[in-house]
Short mmCIF file of C-alpha atoms and ligand atoms in Angstrom, two decimals:
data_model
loop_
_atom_site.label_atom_id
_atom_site.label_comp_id
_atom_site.label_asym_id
_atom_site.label_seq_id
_atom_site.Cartn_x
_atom_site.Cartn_y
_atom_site.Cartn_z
CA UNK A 259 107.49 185.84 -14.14
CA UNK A 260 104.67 182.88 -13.44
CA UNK A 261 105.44 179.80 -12.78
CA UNK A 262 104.80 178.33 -16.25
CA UNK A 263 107.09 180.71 -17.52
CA UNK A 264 109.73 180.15 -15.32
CA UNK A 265 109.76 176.04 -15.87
CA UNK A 266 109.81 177.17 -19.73
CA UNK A 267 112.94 179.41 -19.00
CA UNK A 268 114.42 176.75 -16.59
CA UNK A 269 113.96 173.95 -19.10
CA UNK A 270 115.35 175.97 -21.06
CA UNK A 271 118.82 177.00 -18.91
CA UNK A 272 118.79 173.50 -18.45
CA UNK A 273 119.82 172.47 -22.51
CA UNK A 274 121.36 175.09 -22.84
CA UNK A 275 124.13 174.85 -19.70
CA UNK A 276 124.23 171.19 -20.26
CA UNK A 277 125.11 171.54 -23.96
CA UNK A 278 127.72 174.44 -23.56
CA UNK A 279 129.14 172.17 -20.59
CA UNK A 280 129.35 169.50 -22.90
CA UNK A 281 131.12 170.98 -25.21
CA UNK A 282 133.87 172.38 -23.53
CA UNK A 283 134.67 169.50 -21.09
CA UNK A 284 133.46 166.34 -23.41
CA UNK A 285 134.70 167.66 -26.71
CA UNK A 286 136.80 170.59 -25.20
CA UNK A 287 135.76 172.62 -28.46
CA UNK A 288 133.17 175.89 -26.64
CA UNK A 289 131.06 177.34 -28.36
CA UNK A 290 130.49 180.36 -26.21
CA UNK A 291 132.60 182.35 -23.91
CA UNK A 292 132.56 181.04 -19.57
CA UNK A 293 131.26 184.39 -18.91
CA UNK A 294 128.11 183.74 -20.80
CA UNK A 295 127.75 180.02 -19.05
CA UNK A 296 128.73 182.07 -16.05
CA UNK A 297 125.67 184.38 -16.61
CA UNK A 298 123.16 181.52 -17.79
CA UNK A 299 123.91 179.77 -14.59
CA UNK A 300 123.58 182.54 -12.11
CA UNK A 301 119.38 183.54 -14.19
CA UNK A 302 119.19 179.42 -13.45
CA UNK A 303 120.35 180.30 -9.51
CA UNK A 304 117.82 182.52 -9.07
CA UNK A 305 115.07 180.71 -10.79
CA UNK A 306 115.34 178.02 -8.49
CA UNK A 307 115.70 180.43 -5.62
CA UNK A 308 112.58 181.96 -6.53
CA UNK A 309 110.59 178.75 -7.34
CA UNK A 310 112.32 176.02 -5.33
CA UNK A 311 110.25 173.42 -6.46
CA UNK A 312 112.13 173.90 -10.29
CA UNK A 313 115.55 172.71 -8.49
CA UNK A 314 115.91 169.05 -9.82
CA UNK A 315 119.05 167.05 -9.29
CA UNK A 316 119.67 166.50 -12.56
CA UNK A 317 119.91 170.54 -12.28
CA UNK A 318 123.77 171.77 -13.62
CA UNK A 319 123.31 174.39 -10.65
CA UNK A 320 123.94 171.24 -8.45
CA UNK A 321 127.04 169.63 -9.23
CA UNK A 322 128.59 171.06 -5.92
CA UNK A 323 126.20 169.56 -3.92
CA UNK A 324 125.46 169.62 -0.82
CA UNK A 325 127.08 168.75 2.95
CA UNK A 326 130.27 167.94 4.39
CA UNK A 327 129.51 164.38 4.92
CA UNK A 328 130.32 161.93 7.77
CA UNK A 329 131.56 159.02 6.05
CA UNK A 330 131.13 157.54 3.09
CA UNK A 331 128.69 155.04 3.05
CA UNK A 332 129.22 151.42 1.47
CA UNK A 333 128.05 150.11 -2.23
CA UNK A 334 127.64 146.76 -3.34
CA UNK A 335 128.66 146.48 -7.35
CA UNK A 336 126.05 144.55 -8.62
CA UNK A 337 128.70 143.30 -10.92
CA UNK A 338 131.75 143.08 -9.45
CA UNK A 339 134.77 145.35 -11.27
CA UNK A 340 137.36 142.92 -12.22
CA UNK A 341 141.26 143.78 -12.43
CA UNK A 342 143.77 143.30 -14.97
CA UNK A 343 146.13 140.82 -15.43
CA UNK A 344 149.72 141.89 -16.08
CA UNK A 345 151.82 141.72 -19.13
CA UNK A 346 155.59 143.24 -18.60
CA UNK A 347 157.17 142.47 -21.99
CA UNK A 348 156.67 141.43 -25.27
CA UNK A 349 156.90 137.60 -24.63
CA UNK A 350 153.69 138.24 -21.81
CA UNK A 351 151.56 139.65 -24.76
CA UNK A 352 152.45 136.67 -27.01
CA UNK A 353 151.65 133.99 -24.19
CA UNK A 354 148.32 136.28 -23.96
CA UNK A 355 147.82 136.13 -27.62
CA UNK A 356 148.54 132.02 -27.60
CA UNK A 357 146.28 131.48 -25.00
CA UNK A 358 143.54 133.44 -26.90
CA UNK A 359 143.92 131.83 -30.06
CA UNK A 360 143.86 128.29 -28.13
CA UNK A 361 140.13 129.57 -27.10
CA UNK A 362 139.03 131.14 -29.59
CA UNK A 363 141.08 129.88 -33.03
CA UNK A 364 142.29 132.65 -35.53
CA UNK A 365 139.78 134.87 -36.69
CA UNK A 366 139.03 137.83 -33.85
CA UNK A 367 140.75 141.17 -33.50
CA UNK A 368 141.90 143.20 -30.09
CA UNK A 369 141.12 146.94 -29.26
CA UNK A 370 143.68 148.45 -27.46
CA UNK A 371 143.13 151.49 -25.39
CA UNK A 372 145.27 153.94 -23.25
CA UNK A 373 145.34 152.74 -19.33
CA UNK A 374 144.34 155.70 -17.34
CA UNK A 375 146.67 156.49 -14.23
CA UNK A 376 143.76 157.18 -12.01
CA UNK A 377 141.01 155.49 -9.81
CA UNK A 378 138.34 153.16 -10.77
CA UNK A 379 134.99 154.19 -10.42
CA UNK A 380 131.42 153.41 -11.28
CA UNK A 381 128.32 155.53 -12.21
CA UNK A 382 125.25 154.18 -11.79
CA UNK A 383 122.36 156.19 -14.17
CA UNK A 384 118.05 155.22 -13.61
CA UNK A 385 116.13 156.62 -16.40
CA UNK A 386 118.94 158.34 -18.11
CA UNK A 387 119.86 160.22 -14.26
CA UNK A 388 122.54 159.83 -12.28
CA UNK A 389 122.17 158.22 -9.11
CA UNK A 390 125.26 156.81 -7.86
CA UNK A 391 129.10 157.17 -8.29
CA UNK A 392 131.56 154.60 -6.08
CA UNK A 393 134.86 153.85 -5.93
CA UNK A 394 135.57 150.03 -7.03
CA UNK A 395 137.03 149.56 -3.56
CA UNK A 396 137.96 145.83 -2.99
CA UNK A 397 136.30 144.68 -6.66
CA UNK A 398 133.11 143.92 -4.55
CA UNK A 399 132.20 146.90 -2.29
CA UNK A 400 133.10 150.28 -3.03
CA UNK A 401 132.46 153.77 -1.47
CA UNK A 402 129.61 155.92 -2.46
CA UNK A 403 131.41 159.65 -3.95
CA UNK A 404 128.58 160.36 -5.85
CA UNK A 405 128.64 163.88 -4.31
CA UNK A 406 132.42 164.11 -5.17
CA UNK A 407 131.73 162.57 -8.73
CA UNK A 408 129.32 164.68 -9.80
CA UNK A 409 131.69 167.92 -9.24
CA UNK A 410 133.38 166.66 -12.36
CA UNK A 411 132.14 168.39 -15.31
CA UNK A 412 133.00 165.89 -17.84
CA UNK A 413 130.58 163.40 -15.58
CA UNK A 414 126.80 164.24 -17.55
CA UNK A 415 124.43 164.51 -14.72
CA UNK A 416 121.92 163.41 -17.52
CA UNK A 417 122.51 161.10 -20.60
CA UNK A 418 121.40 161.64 -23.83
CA UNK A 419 118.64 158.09 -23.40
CA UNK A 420 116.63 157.33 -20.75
CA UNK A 421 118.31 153.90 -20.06
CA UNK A 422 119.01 152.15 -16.69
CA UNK A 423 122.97 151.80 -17.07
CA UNK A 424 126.11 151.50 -15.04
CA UNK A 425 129.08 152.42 -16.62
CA UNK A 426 132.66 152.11 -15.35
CA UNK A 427 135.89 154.11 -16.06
CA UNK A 428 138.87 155.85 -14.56
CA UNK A 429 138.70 159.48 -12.67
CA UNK A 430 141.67 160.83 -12.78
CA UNK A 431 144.04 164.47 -12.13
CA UNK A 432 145.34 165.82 -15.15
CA UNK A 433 148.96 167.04 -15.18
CA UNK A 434 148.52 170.72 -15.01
CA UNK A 435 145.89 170.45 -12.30
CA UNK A 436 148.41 168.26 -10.47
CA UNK A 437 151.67 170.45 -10.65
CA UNK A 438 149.24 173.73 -9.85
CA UNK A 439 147.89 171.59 -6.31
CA UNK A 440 151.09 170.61 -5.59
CA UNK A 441 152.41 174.32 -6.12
CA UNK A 442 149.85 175.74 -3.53
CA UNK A 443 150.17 172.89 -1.34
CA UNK A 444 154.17 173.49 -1.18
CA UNK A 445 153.39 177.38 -0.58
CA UNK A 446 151.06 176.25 2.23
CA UNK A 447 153.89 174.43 3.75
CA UNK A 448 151.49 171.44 3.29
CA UNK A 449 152.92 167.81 1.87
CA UNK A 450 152.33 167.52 -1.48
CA UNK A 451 151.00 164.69 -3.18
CA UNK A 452 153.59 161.97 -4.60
CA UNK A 453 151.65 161.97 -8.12
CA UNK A 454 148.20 162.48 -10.03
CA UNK A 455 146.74 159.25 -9.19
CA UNK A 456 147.16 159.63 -5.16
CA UNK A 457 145.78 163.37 -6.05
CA UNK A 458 142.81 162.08 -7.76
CA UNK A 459 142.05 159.23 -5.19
CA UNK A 460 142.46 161.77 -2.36
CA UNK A 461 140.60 164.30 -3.72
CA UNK A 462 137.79 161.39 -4.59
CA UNK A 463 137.86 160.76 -0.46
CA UNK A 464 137.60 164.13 0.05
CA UNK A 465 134.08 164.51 2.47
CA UNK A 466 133.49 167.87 1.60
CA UNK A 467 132.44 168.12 -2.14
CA UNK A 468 133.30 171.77 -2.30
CA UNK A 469 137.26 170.67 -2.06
CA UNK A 470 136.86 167.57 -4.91
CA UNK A 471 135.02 170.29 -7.08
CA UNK A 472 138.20 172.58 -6.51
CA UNK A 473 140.59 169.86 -8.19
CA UNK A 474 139.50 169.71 -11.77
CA UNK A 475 139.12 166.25 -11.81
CA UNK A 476 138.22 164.30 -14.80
CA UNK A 477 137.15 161.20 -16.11
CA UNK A 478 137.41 158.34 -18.90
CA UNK A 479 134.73 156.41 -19.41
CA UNK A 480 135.83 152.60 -21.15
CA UNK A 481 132.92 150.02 -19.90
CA UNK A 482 129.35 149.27 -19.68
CA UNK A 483 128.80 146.86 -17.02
CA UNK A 484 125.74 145.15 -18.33
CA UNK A 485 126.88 145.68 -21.62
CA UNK A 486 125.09 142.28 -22.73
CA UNK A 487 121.78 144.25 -22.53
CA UNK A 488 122.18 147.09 -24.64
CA UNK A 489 122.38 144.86 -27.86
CA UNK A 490 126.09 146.04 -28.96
CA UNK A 491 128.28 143.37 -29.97
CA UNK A 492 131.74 144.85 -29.40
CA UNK A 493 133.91 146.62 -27.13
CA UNK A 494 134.54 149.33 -29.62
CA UNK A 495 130.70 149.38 -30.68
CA UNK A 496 130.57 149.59 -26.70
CA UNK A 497 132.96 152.44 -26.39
CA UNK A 498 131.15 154.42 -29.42
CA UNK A 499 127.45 153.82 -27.56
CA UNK A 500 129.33 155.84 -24.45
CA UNK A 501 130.25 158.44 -26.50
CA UNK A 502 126.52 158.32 -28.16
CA UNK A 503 125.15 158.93 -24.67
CA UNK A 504 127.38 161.81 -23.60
CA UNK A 505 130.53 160.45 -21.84
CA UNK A 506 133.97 161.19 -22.49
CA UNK A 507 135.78 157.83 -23.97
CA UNK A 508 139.46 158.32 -24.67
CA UNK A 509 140.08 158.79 -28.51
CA UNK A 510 143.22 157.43 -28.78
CA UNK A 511 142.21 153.65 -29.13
CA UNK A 512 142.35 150.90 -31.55
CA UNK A 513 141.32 148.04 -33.36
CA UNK A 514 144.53 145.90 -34.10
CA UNK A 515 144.06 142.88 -36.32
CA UNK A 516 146.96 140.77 -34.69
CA UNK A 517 149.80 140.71 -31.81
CA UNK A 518 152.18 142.26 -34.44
CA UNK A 519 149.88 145.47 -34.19
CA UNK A 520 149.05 145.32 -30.77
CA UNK A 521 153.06 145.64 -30.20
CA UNK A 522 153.35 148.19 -32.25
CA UNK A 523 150.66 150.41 -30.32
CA UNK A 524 152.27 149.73 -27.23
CA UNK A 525 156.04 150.32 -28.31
CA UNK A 526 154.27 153.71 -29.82
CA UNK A 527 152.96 154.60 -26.51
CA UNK A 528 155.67 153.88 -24.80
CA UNK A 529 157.63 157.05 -26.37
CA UNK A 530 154.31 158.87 -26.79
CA UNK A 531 152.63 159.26 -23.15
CA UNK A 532 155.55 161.96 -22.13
CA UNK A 533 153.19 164.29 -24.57
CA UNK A 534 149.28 163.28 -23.18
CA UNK A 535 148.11 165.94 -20.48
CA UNK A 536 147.31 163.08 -17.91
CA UNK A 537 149.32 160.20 -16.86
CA UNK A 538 148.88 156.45 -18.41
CA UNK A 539 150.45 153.58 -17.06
CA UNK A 540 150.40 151.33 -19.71
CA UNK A 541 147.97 150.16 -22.14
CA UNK A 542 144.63 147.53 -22.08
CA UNK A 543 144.50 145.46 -24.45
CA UNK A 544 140.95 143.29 -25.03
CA UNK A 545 139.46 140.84 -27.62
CA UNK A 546 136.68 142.93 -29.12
CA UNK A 547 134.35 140.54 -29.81
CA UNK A 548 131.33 140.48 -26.72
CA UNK A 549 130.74 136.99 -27.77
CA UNK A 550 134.59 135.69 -27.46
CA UNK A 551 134.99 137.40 -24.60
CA UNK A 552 131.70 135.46 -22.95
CA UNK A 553 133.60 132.06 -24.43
CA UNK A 554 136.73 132.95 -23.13
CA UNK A 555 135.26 133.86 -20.03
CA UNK A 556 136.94 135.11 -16.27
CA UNK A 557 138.99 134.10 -13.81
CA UNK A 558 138.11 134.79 -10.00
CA UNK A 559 139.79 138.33 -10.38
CA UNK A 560 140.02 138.80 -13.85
CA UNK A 561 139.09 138.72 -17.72
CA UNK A 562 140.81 135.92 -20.07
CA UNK A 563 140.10 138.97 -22.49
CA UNK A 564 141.86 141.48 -21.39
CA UNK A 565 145.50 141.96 -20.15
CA UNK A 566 147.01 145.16 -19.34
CA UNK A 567 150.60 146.00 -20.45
CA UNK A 568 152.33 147.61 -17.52
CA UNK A 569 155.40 150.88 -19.11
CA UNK A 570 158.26 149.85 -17.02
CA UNK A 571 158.68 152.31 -13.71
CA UNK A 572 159.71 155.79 -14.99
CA UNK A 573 163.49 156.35 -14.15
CA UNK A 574 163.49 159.19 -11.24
CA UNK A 575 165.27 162.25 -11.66
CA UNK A 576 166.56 163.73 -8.98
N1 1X7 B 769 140.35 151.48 -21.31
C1 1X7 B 769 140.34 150.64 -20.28
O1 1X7 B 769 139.77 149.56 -20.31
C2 1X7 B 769 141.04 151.05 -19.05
C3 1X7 B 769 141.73 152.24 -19.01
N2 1X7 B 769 142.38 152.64 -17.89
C4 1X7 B 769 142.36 151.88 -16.78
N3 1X7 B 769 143.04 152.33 -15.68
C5 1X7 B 769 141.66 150.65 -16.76
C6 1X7 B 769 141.52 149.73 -15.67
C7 1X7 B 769 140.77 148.66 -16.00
BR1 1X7 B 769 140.30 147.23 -14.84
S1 1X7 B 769 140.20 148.74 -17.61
C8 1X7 B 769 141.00 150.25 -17.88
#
């Protein structure tokens, strides 16, 4: 095979792994059999074995990357990632709401989305391409895991635009990966981990990439951090751009005209999240509109426009 042909055949490879990977870890609906991406991905190996030059590293052949490293080296967010205030009970989330409506009057709506049991992270994309994943660290300087991040297959190593974006969301274990770690680590006599989220966030500070690609990690994308420039004028419209561009956002959101319905959601949840494959503890709750959340504004630490309702502590069964 010349070279021209091989760059058509790797080009190629290319859309074609990075669609079937899509689909089964984005939409988790595969169209074709893992031994055929199996196969597809072994004719790109050897391509790129054979004409080095074709191994970008946008390439899917590259999500276990490279080295053990040393150390992680530091990142500065650009835009620092805020926290959450807490709401315990249903009197918190009607001070919230008062306190909104004092900013804002009457007429705006929330959107209410599942809080991910996990660890914040960023991903940082140049020209549609990844080029950095960090931890959020202290809110200000995080940890660069790109290596680590990009072992999780839900994580596109190319989006669907060629746009300069940083995105934020939570990585996280899901329950079956957990109890199956936890099993071999037992077996190995090793301690096991106390629950998903210390799984994920050790995993993520793992400095060998080959081990965080061994713990079926996976993410949820909820925020563009310089949302203001991509001309959406929502959260939600925010959350359905993410999707547009190839990231997983979680499904089971929504828009809630009032307090009454926020409630609602939560007191749903709160019976619910025994049946969701990956942990939540509790649920965000934030005023959808991009423009009342710029009047309402942020405190040192956190939004004005968001609060996050913490599920009381699981009763422990011994
Ligand atoms: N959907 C969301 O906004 C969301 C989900 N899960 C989480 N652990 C967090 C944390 C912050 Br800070 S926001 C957020």
């Amino acid at each position: 095979m010349d070279l021209h042909a091989a760059e058509m055949r790797v080009k190629e490879l290319h859309q074609l792994l990075n669609q079937y990977n899509y689909e089964y870890h984005v939409l988790d609906n595969p169209s074709v059999p893992d031994a055929e991406y199996d196969s597809l991905l072994k004719e790109l190996q050897k391509l790129e074995e054979s004409f080095p030059y074709l191994k970008t590293s946008d390439s899917p052949s590259q999500r276990v990357g490279g080295d053990i490293l040393e150390a992680f080296q530091k990142v500065q967010h650009k835009i620092s990632m805020l926290s959450l205030g807490n709401a315990f009970n249903e009197e918190d989330l009607r001070d919230f709401d008062r306190k909104v409506r004092q900013a804002v009057g009457d007429r705006f709506s929330y959107v209410c989305e599942l809080k991910i049991d996990g660890l914040a992270v960023s991903l940082r994309y140049e020209d549609g391409m990844l080029v950095q994943g960090a931890t959020r660290g202290d809110g200000t300087t995080g940890e660069d895991i790109t290596a680590n991040l990009k072992t999780i297959r839900s994580i596109p190593l190319r989006i669907s635009e060629p746009l300069s974006i940083e995105v934020r969301g939570e990585a996280f274990m899901p329950k079956r990966s957990f109890e199956s770690l936890n099993k071999a680590k037992v077996e190995r006599e090793e301690e096991p981990f106390a629950n998903p989220r210390n799984a994920a966030a050790g995993s993520l500070r793992q400095l060998d990439p080959k081990i965080a690609a061994s713990r079926n990690l996976d993410i949820y994308l909820y925020a563009i951090a310089d949302v203001g420039q991509t001309g959406v004028t929502s959260h939600s419209e925010g959350l359905d751009l993410l999707e547009s561009l190839g990231f997983k956002a979680n499904k089971e959101r929504k828009n809630c005209e009032n307090i009454d319905e926020v409630i609602q959601f939560v007191e749903d949840w709160v019976e619910k999240r025994a049946e969701l494959p990956y942990e939540i503890d509790g649920i965000v709750i934030k005023v959808d509109s991009l423009q009342q959340q710029e009047e309402l504004g942020t405190t040192a630490k956190s939004p004005r426009w968001a609060i996050a309702y913490k599920f009381p502590a699981e009763e422990v069964v011994t």
